[in-house]
PDB file of C-alpha atoms in Angstrom:
ATOM      1  CA  UNK A   1     -16.254  -2.375 -42.113  1.00  0.00           C
ATOM      2  CA  UNK A   2     -13.684  -0.634 -39.887  1.00  0.00           C
ATOM      3  CA  UNK A   3     -13.796   2.425 -42.111  1.00  0.00           C
ATOM      4  CA  UNK A   4     -17.583   2.260 -42.074  1.00  0.00           C
ATOM      5  CA  UNK A   5     -17.470   2.407 -38.271  1.00  0.00           C
ATOM      6  CA  UNK A   6     -15.195   5.446 -38.488  1.00  0.00           C
ATOM      7  CA  UNK A   7     -17.512   7.317 -40.828  1.00  0.00           C
ATOM      8  CA  UNK A   8     -20.508   6.220 -38.719  1.00  0.00           C
ATOM      9  CA  UNK A   9     -18.874   7.640 -35.595  1.00  0.00           C
ATOM     10  CA  UNK A  10     -18.137  10.922 -37.375  1.00  0.00           C
ATOM     11  CA  UNK A  11     -21.760  11.108 -38.542  1.00  0.00           C
ATOM     12  CA  UNK A  12     -23.083  10.450 -35.029  1.00  0.00           C
ATOM     13  CA  UNK A  13     -20.956  13.248 -33.542  1.00  0.00           C
ATOM     14  CA  UNK A  14     -21.957  15.633 -36.305  1.00  0.00           C
ATOM     15  CA  UNK A  15     -25.685  14.980 -35.987  1.00  0.00           C
ATOM     16  CA  UNK A  16     -26.134  14.444 -32.246  1.00  0.00           C
ATOM     17  CA  UNK A  17     -24.583  17.005 -29.869  1.00  0.00           C
ATOM     18  CA  UNK A  18     -25.545  14.946 -26.804  1.00  0.00           C
ATOM     19  CA  UNK A  19     -22.688  12.555 -27.601  1.00  0.00           C
ATOM     20  CA  UNK A  20     -20.191  15.348 -26.979  1.00  0.00           C
ATOM     21  CA  UNK A  21     -21.187  15.395 -23.295  1.00  0.00           C
ATOM     22  CA  UNK A  22     -18.666  12.713 -22.410  1.00  0.00           C
ATOM     23  CA  UNK A  23     -15.868  14.792 -23.929  1.00  0.00           C
ATOM     24  CA  UNK A  24     -17.052  18.023 -22.341  1.00  0.00           C
ATOM     25  CA  UNK A  25     -17.206  16.505 -18.844  1.00  0.00           C
ATOM     26  CA  UNK A  26     -13.868  14.761 -19.218  1.00  0.00           C
ATOM     27  CA  UNK A  27     -12.317  17.957 -20.597  1.00  0.00           C
ATOM     28  CA  UNK A  28     -13.555  19.925 -17.595  1.00  0.00           C
ATOM     29  CA  UNK A  29     -12.223  17.310 -15.170  1.00  0.00           C
ATOM     30  CA  UNK A  30      -8.932  17.236 -17.075  1.00  0.00           C
ATOM     31  CA  UNK A  31      -8.499  20.979 -16.677  1.00  0.00           C
ATOM     32  CA  UNK A  32      -9.199  20.706 -12.958  1.00  0.00           C
ATOM     33  CA  UNK A  33      -6.642  17.881 -12.686  1.00  0.00           C
ATOM     34  CA  UNK A  34      -4.059  20.038 -14.481  1.00  0.00           C
ATOM     35  CA  UNK A  35      -4.663  23.372 -12.798  1.00  0.00           C
ATOM     36  CA  UNK A  36      -5.340  22.374  -9.158  1.00  0.00           C
ATOM     37  CA  UNK A  37      -1.895  20.797  -8.528  1.00  0.00           C
ATOM     38  CA  UNK A  38      -0.170  23.807 -10.135  1.00  0.00           C
ATOM     39  CA  UNK A  39      -1.752  26.080  -7.548  1.00  0.00           C
ATOM     40  CA  UNK A  40      -0.774  23.795  -4.676  1.00  0.00           C
ATOM     41  CA  UNK A  41      -3.915  21.762  -4.411  1.00  0.00           C
ATOM     42  CA  UNK A  42      -2.190  18.358  -4.430  1.00  0.00           C
ATOM     43  CA  UNK A  43      -4.527  17.287  -1.593  1.00  0.00           C
ATOM     44  CA  UNK A  44      -7.421  17.203  -4.087  1.00  0.00           C
ATOM     45  CA  UNK A  45      -5.617  15.016  -6.677  1.00  0.00           C
ATOM     46  CA  UNK A  46      -6.895  11.681  -5.344  1.00  0.00           C
ATOM     47  CA  UNK A  47     -10.504  12.854  -4.809  1.00  0.00           C
ATOM     48  CA  UNK A  48     -10.528  14.188  -8.381  1.00  0.00           C
ATOM     49  CA  UNK A  49      -9.216  10.888  -9.713  1.00  0.00           C
ATOM     50  CA  UNK A  50     -11.926   9.078  -7.765  1.00  0.00           C
ATOM     51  CA  UNK A  51     -14.557  11.442  -9.139  1.00  0.00           C
ATOM     52  CA  UNK A  52     -13.476  10.597 -12.707  1.00  0.00           C
ATOM     53  CA  UNK A  53     -13.719   6.882 -11.955  1.00  0.00           C
ATOM     54  CA  UNK A  54     -17.246   7.319 -10.605  1.00  0.00           C
ATOM     55  CA  UNK A  55     -18.455   9.634 -13.413  1.00  0.00           C
ATOM     56  CA  UNK A  56     -17.146   7.698 -16.396  1.00  0.00           C
ATOM     57  CA  UNK A  57     -19.548   4.718 -16.192  1.00  0.00           C
ATOM     58  CA  UNK A  58     -22.517   7.055 -16.238  1.00  0.00           C
ATOM     59  CA  UNK A  59     -21.247   8.958 -19.269  1.00  0.00           C
ATOM     60  CA  UNK A  60     -20.281   5.768 -21.113  1.00  0.00           C
ATOM     61  CA  UNK A  61     -23.664   4.232 -20.381  1.00  0.00           C
ATOM     62  CA  UNK A  62     -25.395   7.363 -21.651  1.00  0.00           C
ATOM     63  CA  UNK A  63     -23.434   7.423 -24.912  1.00  0.00           C
ATOM     64  CA  UNK A  64     -23.755   3.708 -25.623  1.00  0.00           C
ATOM     65  CA  UNK A  65     -27.391   3.584 -24.588  1.00  0.00           C
ATOM     66  CA  UNK A  66     -28.468   6.412 -26.882  1.00  0.00           C
ATOM     67  CA  UNK A  67     -26.575   4.865 -29.794  1.00  0.00           C
ATOM     68  CA  UNK A  68     -28.080   1.474 -29.090  1.00  0.00           C
ATOM     69  CA  UNK A  69     -31.621   2.807 -28.923  1.00  0.00           C
ATOM     70  CA  UNK A  70     -31.005   5.283 -31.750  1.00  0.00           C
ATOM     71  CA  UNK A  71     -32.613   7.911 -29.536  1.00  0.00           C
ATOM     72  CA  UNK A  72     -30.430  10.926 -28.794  1.00  0.00           C
ATOM     73  CA  UNK A  73     -32.480  12.972 -26.359  1.00  0.00           C
ATOM     74  CA  UNK A  74     -31.133  14.192 -23.042  1.00  0.00           C
ATOM     75  CA  UNK A  75     -33.765  12.073 -21.255  1.00  0.00           C
ATOM     76  CA  UNK A  76     -32.576   8.922 -23.002  1.00  0.00           C
ATOM     77  CA  UNK A  77     -28.972   9.781 -22.168  1.00  0.00           C
ATOM     78  CA  UNK A  78     -29.742  10.216 -18.488  1.00  0.00           C
ATOM     79  CA  UNK A  79     -31.875   7.103 -18.381  1.00  0.00           C
ATOM     80  CA  UNK A  80     -29.212   4.990 -20.075  1.00  0.00           C
ATOM     81  CA  UNK A  81     -26.518   6.352 -17.790  1.00  0.00           C
ATOM     82  CA  UNK A  82     -28.509   5.303 -14.728  1.00  0.00           C
ATOM     83  CA  UNK A  83     -29.558   1.943 -16.177  1.00  0.00           C
ATOM     84  CA  UNK A  84     -26.099   0.758 -17.189  1.00  0.00           C
ATOM     85  CA  UNK A  85     -24.050   2.479 -14.483  1.00  0.00           C
ATOM     86  CA  UNK A  86     -23.260  -0.578 -12.390  1.00  0.00           C
ATOM     87  CA  UNK A  87     -23.106  -2.877 -15.409  1.00  0.00           C
ATOM     88  CA  UNK A  88     -20.077  -0.802 -16.463  1.00  0.00           C
ATOM     89  CA  UNK A  89     -18.581   0.142 -13.105  1.00  0.00           C
ATOM     90  CA  UNK A  90     -18.414  -3.324 -11.589  1.00  0.00           C
ATOM     91  CA  UNK A  91     -16.539  -5.032 -14.464  1.00  0.00           C
ATOM     92  CA  UNK A  92     -14.150  -2.057 -14.536  1.00  0.00           C
ATOM     93  CA  UNK A  93     -13.341  -2.534 -10.847  1.00  0.00           C
ATOM     94  CA  UNK A  94     -12.924  -6.275 -11.343  1.00  0.00           C
ATOM     95  CA  UNK A  95     -10.528  -5.734 -14.230  1.00  0.00           C
ATOM     96  CA  UNK A  96      -8.572  -3.164 -12.220  1.00  0.00           C
ATOM     97  CA  UNK A  97      -8.132  -5.434  -9.207  1.00  0.00           C
ATOM     98  CA  UNK A  98      -7.287  -8.383 -11.427  1.00  0.00           C
ATOM     99  CA  UNK A  99      -4.576  -6.312 -13.100  1.00  0.00           C
ATOM    100  CA  UNK A 100      -3.187  -5.202  -9.711  1.00  0.00           C
ATOM    101  CA  UNK A 101      -3.172  -8.778  -8.462  1.00  0.00           C
ATOM    102  CA  UNK A 102      -1.450 -10.013 -11.610  1.00  0.00           C
ATOM    103  CA  UNK A 103       1.223  -7.353 -11.337  1.00  0.00           C
ATOM    104  CA  UNK A 104       1.750  -8.228  -7.675  1.00  0.00           C
ATOM    105  CA  UNK A 105       2.034 -11.965  -8.362  1.00  0.00           C
ATOM    106  CA  UNK A 106       4.615 -11.308 -11.075  1.00  0.00           C
ATOM    107  CA  UNK A 107       6.539  -8.625  -9.254  1.00  0.00           C
ATOM    108  CA  UNK A 108       7.170 -10.567  -6.000  1.00  0.00           C
ATOM    109  CA  UNK A 109       9.024 -13.557  -7.527  1.00  0.00           C
ATOM    110  CA  UNK A 110      10.950 -11.362  -9.906  1.00  0.00           C
ATOM    111  CA  UNK A 111      12.076  -9.186  -7.008  1.00  0.00           C
ATOM    112  CA  UNK A 112      13.174 -12.257  -5.066  1.00  0.00           C
ATOM    113  CA  UNK A 113      15.263 -13.459  -7.964  1.00  0.00           C
ATOM    114  CA  UNK A 114      17.551 -10.472  -7.659  1.00  0.00           C
ATOM    115  CA  UNK A 115      18.552  -7.303  -9.445  1.00  0.00           C
ATOM    116  CA  UNK A 116      19.052  -9.024 -12.799  1.00  0.00           C
ATOM    117  CA  UNK A 117      15.484 -10.255 -12.979  1.00  0.00           C
ATOM    118  CA  UNK A 118      14.120  -7.048 -11.460  1.00  0.00           C
ATOM    119  CA  UNK A 119      15.728  -4.980 -14.244  1.00  0.00           C
ATOM    120  CA  UNK A 120      13.482  -6.698 -16.776  1.00  0.00           C
ATOM    121  CA  UNK A 121      10.393  -6.342 -14.597  1.00  0.00           C
ATOM    122  CA  UNK A 122       9.071  -3.082 -16.046  1.00  0.00           C
ATOM    123  CA  UNK A 123       8.730  -4.267 -19.679  1.00  0.00           C
ATOM    124  CA  UNK A 124       7.146  -7.554 -18.545  1.00  0.00           C
ATOM    125  CA  UNK A 125       4.624  -5.865 -16.293  1.00  0.00           C
ATOM    126  CA  UNK A 126       3.836  -3.300 -18.963  1.00  0.00           C
ATOM    127  CA  UNK A 127       3.224  -6.083 -21.465  1.00  0.00           C
ATOM    128  CA  UNK A 128       0.899  -7.831 -19.066  1.00  0.00           C
ATOM    129  CA  UNK A 129      -1.097  -4.674 -18.424  1.00  0.00           C
ATOM    130  CA  UNK A 130      -1.351  -3.927 -22.149  1.00  0.00           C
ATOM    131  CA  UNK A 131      -2.569  -7.449 -22.781  1.00  0.00           C
ATOM    132  CA  UNK A 132      -5.279  -7.157 -20.123  1.00  0.00           C
ATOM    133  CA  UNK A 133      -6.491  -3.810 -21.531  1.00  0.00           C
ATOM    134  CA  UNK A 134      -6.279  -5.096 -25.117  1.00  0.00           C
ATOM    135  CA  UNK A 135      -8.650  -8.003 -24.515  1.00  0.00           C
ATOM    136  CA  UNK A 136     -11.048  -6.426 -22.005  1.00  0.00           C
ATOM    137  CA  UNK A 137     -11.398  -3.006 -23.628  1.00  0.00           C
ATOM    138  CA  UNK A 138     -14.895  -3.674 -24.986  1.00  0.00           C
ATOM    139  CA  UNK A 139     -16.393  -4.803 -21.680  1.00  0.00           C
ATOM    140  CA  UNK A 140     -18.498  -1.652 -21.389  1.00  0.00           C
ATOM    141  CA  UNK A 141     -19.966  -1.833 -24.899  1.00  0.00           C
ATOM    142  CA  UNK A 142     -20.793  -5.489 -24.302  1.00  0.00           C
ATOM    143  CA  UNK A 143     -22.473  -4.574 -21.031  1.00  0.00           C
ATOM    144  CA  UNK A 144     -24.757  -2.072 -22.730  1.00  0.00           C
ATOM    145  CA  UNK A 145     -25.398  -3.601 -26.156  1.00  0.00           C
ATOM    146  CA  UNK A 146     -25.834  -7.147 -24.862  1.00  0.00           C
ATOM    147  CA  UNK A 147     -26.959  -6.371 -21.290  1.00  0.00           C
ATOM    148  CA  UNK A 148     -24.591  -8.895 -19.747  1.00  0.00           C
ATOM    149  CA  UNK A 149     -23.556  -9.351 -16.140  1.00  0.00           C
ATOM    150  CA  UNK A 150     -20.117  -8.566 -14.667  1.00  0.00           C
ATOM    151  CA  UNK A 151     -18.191 -11.722 -15.604  1.00  0.00           C
ATOM    152  CA  UNK A 152     -20.011 -12.227 -18.884  1.00  0.00           C
ATOM    153  CA  UNK A 153     -19.130  -8.684 -20.027  1.00  0.00           C
ATOM    154  CA  UNK A 154     -15.436  -9.436 -19.549  1.00  0.00           C
ATOM    155  CA  UNK A 155     -15.667 -12.881 -21.163  1.00  0.00           C
ATOM    156  CA  UNK A 156     -17.578 -11.532 -24.147  1.00  0.00           C
ATOM    157  CA  UNK A 157     -15.048  -8.700 -24.604  1.00  0.00           C
ATOM    158  CA  UNK A 158     -12.227 -11.256 -24.820  1.00  0.00           C
ATOM    159  CA  UNK A 159     -14.275 -13.357 -27.239  1.00  0.00           C
ATOM    160  CA  UNK A 160     -15.096 -10.335 -29.338  1.00  0.00           C
ATOM    161  CA  UNK A 161     -11.452  -9.283 -29.630  1.00  0.00           C
ATOM    162  CA  UNK A 162     -10.292 -12.814 -30.504  1.00  0.00           C
ATOM    163  CA  UNK A 163     -12.990 -13.197 -33.165  1.00  0.00           C
ATOM    164  CA  UNK A 164     -12.177  -9.820 -34.757  1.00  0.00           C
ATOM    165  CA  UNK A 165      -8.449  -9.594 -34.070  1.00  0.00           C
ATOM    166  CA  UNK A 166      -7.432  -7.899 -37.322  1.00  0.00           C
ATOM    167  CA  UNK A 167     -10.205  -5.338 -37.172  1.00  0.00           C
ATOM    168  CA  UNK A 168      -9.510  -4.658 -33.503  1.00  0.00           C
ATOM    169  CA  UNK A 169      -5.859  -3.987 -34.266  1.00  0.00           C
ATOM    170  CA  UNK A 170      -6.926  -1.471 -36.914  1.00  0.00           C
ATOM    171  CA  UNK A 171      -9.360   0.032 -34.399  1.00  0.00           C
ATOM    172  CA  UNK A 172      -6.513   0.617 -31.903  1.00  0.00           C
ATOM    173  CA  UNK A 173      -4.262   1.964 -34.630  1.00  0.00           C
ATOM    174  CA  UNK A 174      -6.926   4.474 -35.739  1.00  0.00           C
ATOM    175  CA  UNK A 175      -7.361   5.682 -32.160  1.00  0.00           C
ATOM    176  CA  UNK A 176      -3.622   6.062 -31.706  1.00  0.00           C
ATOM    177  CA  UNK A 177      -3.321   8.016 -34.947  1.00  0.00           C
ATOM    178  CA  UNK A 178      -6.226  10.287 -33.993  1.00  0.00           C
ATOM    179  CA  UNK A 179      -4.812  10.860 -30.509  1.00  0.00           C
ATOM    180  CA  UNK A 180      -1.314  11.636 -31.856  1.00  0.00           C
ATOM    181  CA  UNK A 181      -2.812  13.949 -34.487  1.00  0.00           C
ATOM    182  CA  UNK A 182      -4.966  15.882 -32.041  1.00  0.00           C
ATOM    183  CA  UNK A 183      -2.148  15.995 -29.491  1.00  0.00           C
ATOM    184  CA  UNK A 184       0.332  17.293 -32.049  1.00  0.00           C
ATOM    185  CA  UNK A 185      -2.117  19.953 -33.165  1.00  0.00           C
ATOM    186  CA  UNK A 186      -2.528  20.902 -29.474  1.00  0.00           C
ATOM    187  CA  UNK A 187       1.231  21.257 -29.038  1.00  0.00           C
ATOM    188  CA  UNK A 188       1.441  23.432 -32.158  1.00  0.00           C
ATOM    189  CA  UNK A 189      -1.395  25.594 -30.814  1.00  0.00           C
ATOM    190  CA  UNK A 190       0.317  25.985 -27.443  1.00  0.00           C
ATOM    191  CA  UNK A 191       3.629  26.866 -29.065  1.00  0.00           C
ATOM    192  CA  UNK A 192       1.964  29.474 -31.253  1.00  0.00           C
ATOM    193  CA  UNK A 193      -0.026  31.033 -28.391  1.00  0.00           C
ATOM    194  CA  UNK A 194       2.974  31.115 -26.012  1.00  0.00           C
ATOM    195  CA  UNK A 195       5.688  31.984 -28.538  1.00  0.00           C
ATOM    196  CA  UNK A 196       6.378  35.355 -26.888  1.00  0.00           C
ATOM    197  CA  UNK A 197       6.590  33.915 -23.382  1.00  0.00           C
ATOM    198  CA  UNK A 198       8.855  31.000 -24.471  1.00  0.00           C
ATOM    199  CA  UNK A 199      11.128  33.232 -26.565  1.00  0.00           C
ATOM    200  CA  UNK A 200      13.797  33.533 -23.799  1.00  0.00           C
ATOM    201  CA  UNK A 201      14.356  29.767 -24.049  1.00  0.00           C
ATOM    202  CA  UNK A 202      15.680  30.199 -27.600  1.00  0.00           C
ATOM    203  CA  UNK A 203      18.538  32.321 -26.271  1.00  0.00           C
ATOM    204  CA  UNK A 204      19.700  29.712 -23.736  1.00  0.00           C
ATOM    205  CA  UNK A 205      22.584  27.356 -24.263  1.00  0.00           C
ATOM    206  CA  UNK A 206      22.056  23.544 -24.042  1.00  0.00           C
ATOM    207  CA  UNK A 207      23.425  23.365 -20.452  1.00  0.00           C
ATOM    208  CA  UNK A 208      21.106  26.184 -19.427  1.00  0.00           C
ATOM    209  CA  UNK A 209      18.126  24.436 -21.007  1.00  0.00           C
ATOM    210  CA  UNK A 210      18.912  21.230 -19.153  1.00  0.00           C
ATOM    211  CA  UNK A 211      18.951  23.203 -15.886  1.00  0.00           C
ATOM    212  CA  UNK A 212      15.452  24.592 -16.442  1.00  0.00           C
ATOM    213  CA  UNK A 213      12.989  23.178 -13.947  1.00  0.00           C
ATOM    214  CA  UNK A 214       9.190  22.871 -14.232  1.00  0.00           C
ATOM    215  CA  UNK A 215       8.890  25.688 -11.731  1.00  0.00           C
ATOM    216  CA  UNK A 216      11.071  27.882 -13.958  1.00  0.00           C
ATOM    217  CA  UNK A 217       8.759  27.161 -16.899  1.00  0.00           C
ATOM    218  CA  UNK A 218       5.677  27.997 -14.824  1.00  0.00           C
ATOM    219  CA  UNK A 219       7.252  31.284 -13.811  1.00  0.00           C
ATOM    220  CA  UNK A 220       8.136  31.986 -17.424  1.00  0.00           C
ATOM    221  CA  UNK A 221       4.684  31.455 -18.892  1.00  0.00           C
ATOM    222  CA  UNK A 222       2.809  32.937 -15.923  1.00  0.00           C
ATOM    223  CA  UNK A 223      -0.844  32.524 -14.962  1.00  0.00           C
ATOM    224  CA  UNK A 224      -2.055  33.394 -18.460  1.00  0.00           C
ATOM    225  CA  UNK A 225       0.134  30.741 -19.995  1.00  0.00           C
ATOM    226  CA  UNK A 226      -1.075  28.099 -17.554  1.00  0.00           C
ATOM    227  CA  UNK A 227      -4.684  28.780 -18.494  1.00  0.00           C
ATOM    228  CA  UNK A 228      -3.824  28.723 -22.211  1.00  0.00           C
ATOM    229  CA  UNK A 229      -2.238  25.310 -21.788  1.00  0.00           C
ATOM    230  CA  UNK A 230      -5.245  24.143 -19.757  1.00  0.00           C
ATOM    231  CA  UNK A 231      -7.677  25.363 -22.406  1.00  0.00           C
ATOM    232  CA  UNK A 232      -5.830  23.591 -25.219  1.00  0.00           C
ATOM    233  CA  UNK A 233      -5.517  20.469 -23.086  1.00  0.00           C
ATOM    234  CA  UNK A 234      -9.273  20.555 -22.506  1.00  0.00           C
ATOM    235  CA  UNK A 235      -9.974  20.805 -26.233  1.00  0.00           C
ATOM    236  CA  UNK A 236      -7.730  17.804 -26.905  1.00  0.00           C
ATOM    237  CA  UNK A 237      -9.554  15.739 -24.298  1.00  0.00           C
ATOM    238  CA  UNK A 238     -12.995  16.830 -25.529  1.00  0.00           C
ATOM    239  CA  UNK A 239     -12.232  15.933 -29.126  1.00  0.00           C
ATOM    240  CA  UNK A 240     -10.567  12.593 -28.435  1.00  0.00           C
ATOM    241  CA  UNK A 241     -12.965  11.416 -25.715  1.00  0.00           C
ATOM    242  CA  UNK A 242     -16.060  12.128 -27.833  1.00  0.00           C
ATOM    243  CA  UNK A 243     -14.460  10.438 -30.817  1.00  0.00           C
ATOM    244  CA  UNK A 244     -13.325   7.385 -28.863  1.00  0.00           C
ATOM    245  CA  UNK A 245     -16.687   6.564 -27.359  1.00  0.00           C
ATOM    246  CA  UNK A 246     -18.681   7.150 -30.557  1.00  0.00           C
ATOM    247  CA  UNK A 247     -16.154   5.128 -32.604  1.00  0.00           C
ATOM    248  CA  UNK A 248     -16.056   2.346 -30.033  1.00  0.00           C
ATOM    249  CA  UNK A 249     -19.838   1.979 -30.001  1.00  0.00           C
ATOM    250  CA  UNK A 250     -20.049   2.073 -33.811  1.00  0.00           C
ATOM    251  CA  UNK A 251     -17.211  -0.419 -34.141  1.00  0.00           C
ATOM    252  CA  UNK A 252     -18.750  -2.887 -31.704  1.00  0.00           C
ATOM    253  CA  UNK A 253     -22.181  -2.610 -33.204  1.00  0.00           C
ATOM    254  CA  UNK A 254     -20.846  -3.219 -36.716  1.00  0.00           C
ATOM    255  CA  UNK A 255     -18.547  -6.109 -35.806  1.00  0.00           C
ATOM    256  CA  UNK A 256     -20.477  -8.011 -33.157  1.00  0.00           C
ATOM    257  CA  UNK A 257     -21.894 -11.238 -34.468  1.00  0.00           C
ATOM    258  CA  UNK A 258     -25.306 -10.125 -33.340  1.00  0.00           C
ATOM    259  CA  UNK A 259     -26.850  -8.957 -30.127  1.00  0.00           C
ATOM    260  CA  UNK A 260     -27.346 -11.985 -27.949  1.00  0.00           C
ATOM    261  CA  UNK A 261     -30.920 -13.108 -27.442  1.00  0.00           C
ATOM    262  CA  UNK A 262     -31.994 -12.989 -23.850  1.00  0.00           C
ATOM    263  CA  UNK A 263     -32.673 -16.470 -22.521  1.00  0.00           C
ATOM    264  CA  UNK A 264     -36.120 -17.004 -21.104  1.00  0.00           C
ATOM    265  CA  UNK A 265     -39.611 -18.149 -21.955  1.00  0.00           C
ATOM    266  CA  UNK A 266     -43.191 -16.925 -22.381  1.00  0.00           C
ATOM    267  CA  UNK A 267     -45.851 -18.070 -19.916  1.00  0.00           C
ATOM    268  CA  UNK A 268     -49.349 -19.074 -20.891  1.00  0.00           C
ATOM    269  CA  UNK A 269     -50.445 -15.414 -20.857  1.00  0.00           C
ATOM    270  CA  UNK A 270     -47.713 -14.351 -23.269  1.00  0.00           C
ATOM    271  CA  UNK A 271     -45.558 -12.638 -20.634  1.00  0.00           C
ATOM    272  CA  UNK A 272     -41.783 -12.907 -21.071  1.00  0.00           C
ATOM    273  CA  UNK A 273     -39.658 -14.100 -18.182  1.00  0.00           C
ATOM    274  CA  UNK A 274     -35.903 -13.701 -18.505  1.00  0.00           C
ATOM    275  CA  UNK A 275     -33.700 -16.353 -16.917  1.00  0.00           C
TER     276      UNK A 275
END
């Protein structure tokens, strides 16, 4: 079924261009994030990061909503993005602050125990963060496909992962392989496009290479090289982002035990009231 989800995601991307919008927007923002600091615009780094945080729930809601309704028009995308925006944003903020609080609660006692305990802090904190992401990763698909509230989205994501642990591990592995593959292809493309500009590095000795700074590299490749790297970087983000969201939606839809039935009742006139 995991492979079925993979082929289903590929088919969705091939047949419905609207699903590429999440990748295109993220690619554009990624280029801005990369280029602006290079030209001295570090002041804009935090606003750009905030913009990404605020835009992503809308794009995710649009992608998941169109897949859920099997309607891939621009109108459906915009409507779904608006409808599920806060259903996705609020759990994301809750998970973020829970992760920060967890890290803080672990870091303080470890730091008080001394340098020996503090030296092992980084792997421990990293493991905790990975665990949180691992179990809550499907909160947004739950929020859209099952129309759950903030806490229920997180709870159902954990439940979904635990009930499909083997398949979820394969899901993560597939995404890692795809990301590494696309990233490696991007590095090859950059090397091929900048081979002339990077040729002086081949004549340097190992000590000279170790002394090369990022500013030296920027001066070596020039403005043209920076934009080439930005363009390839954008393509990598576009491809992986579009794949990730389509694959994630297909995977959840295929592995969920069934969309939960809304609790409620009909009145005497046949009108449905949701609890």
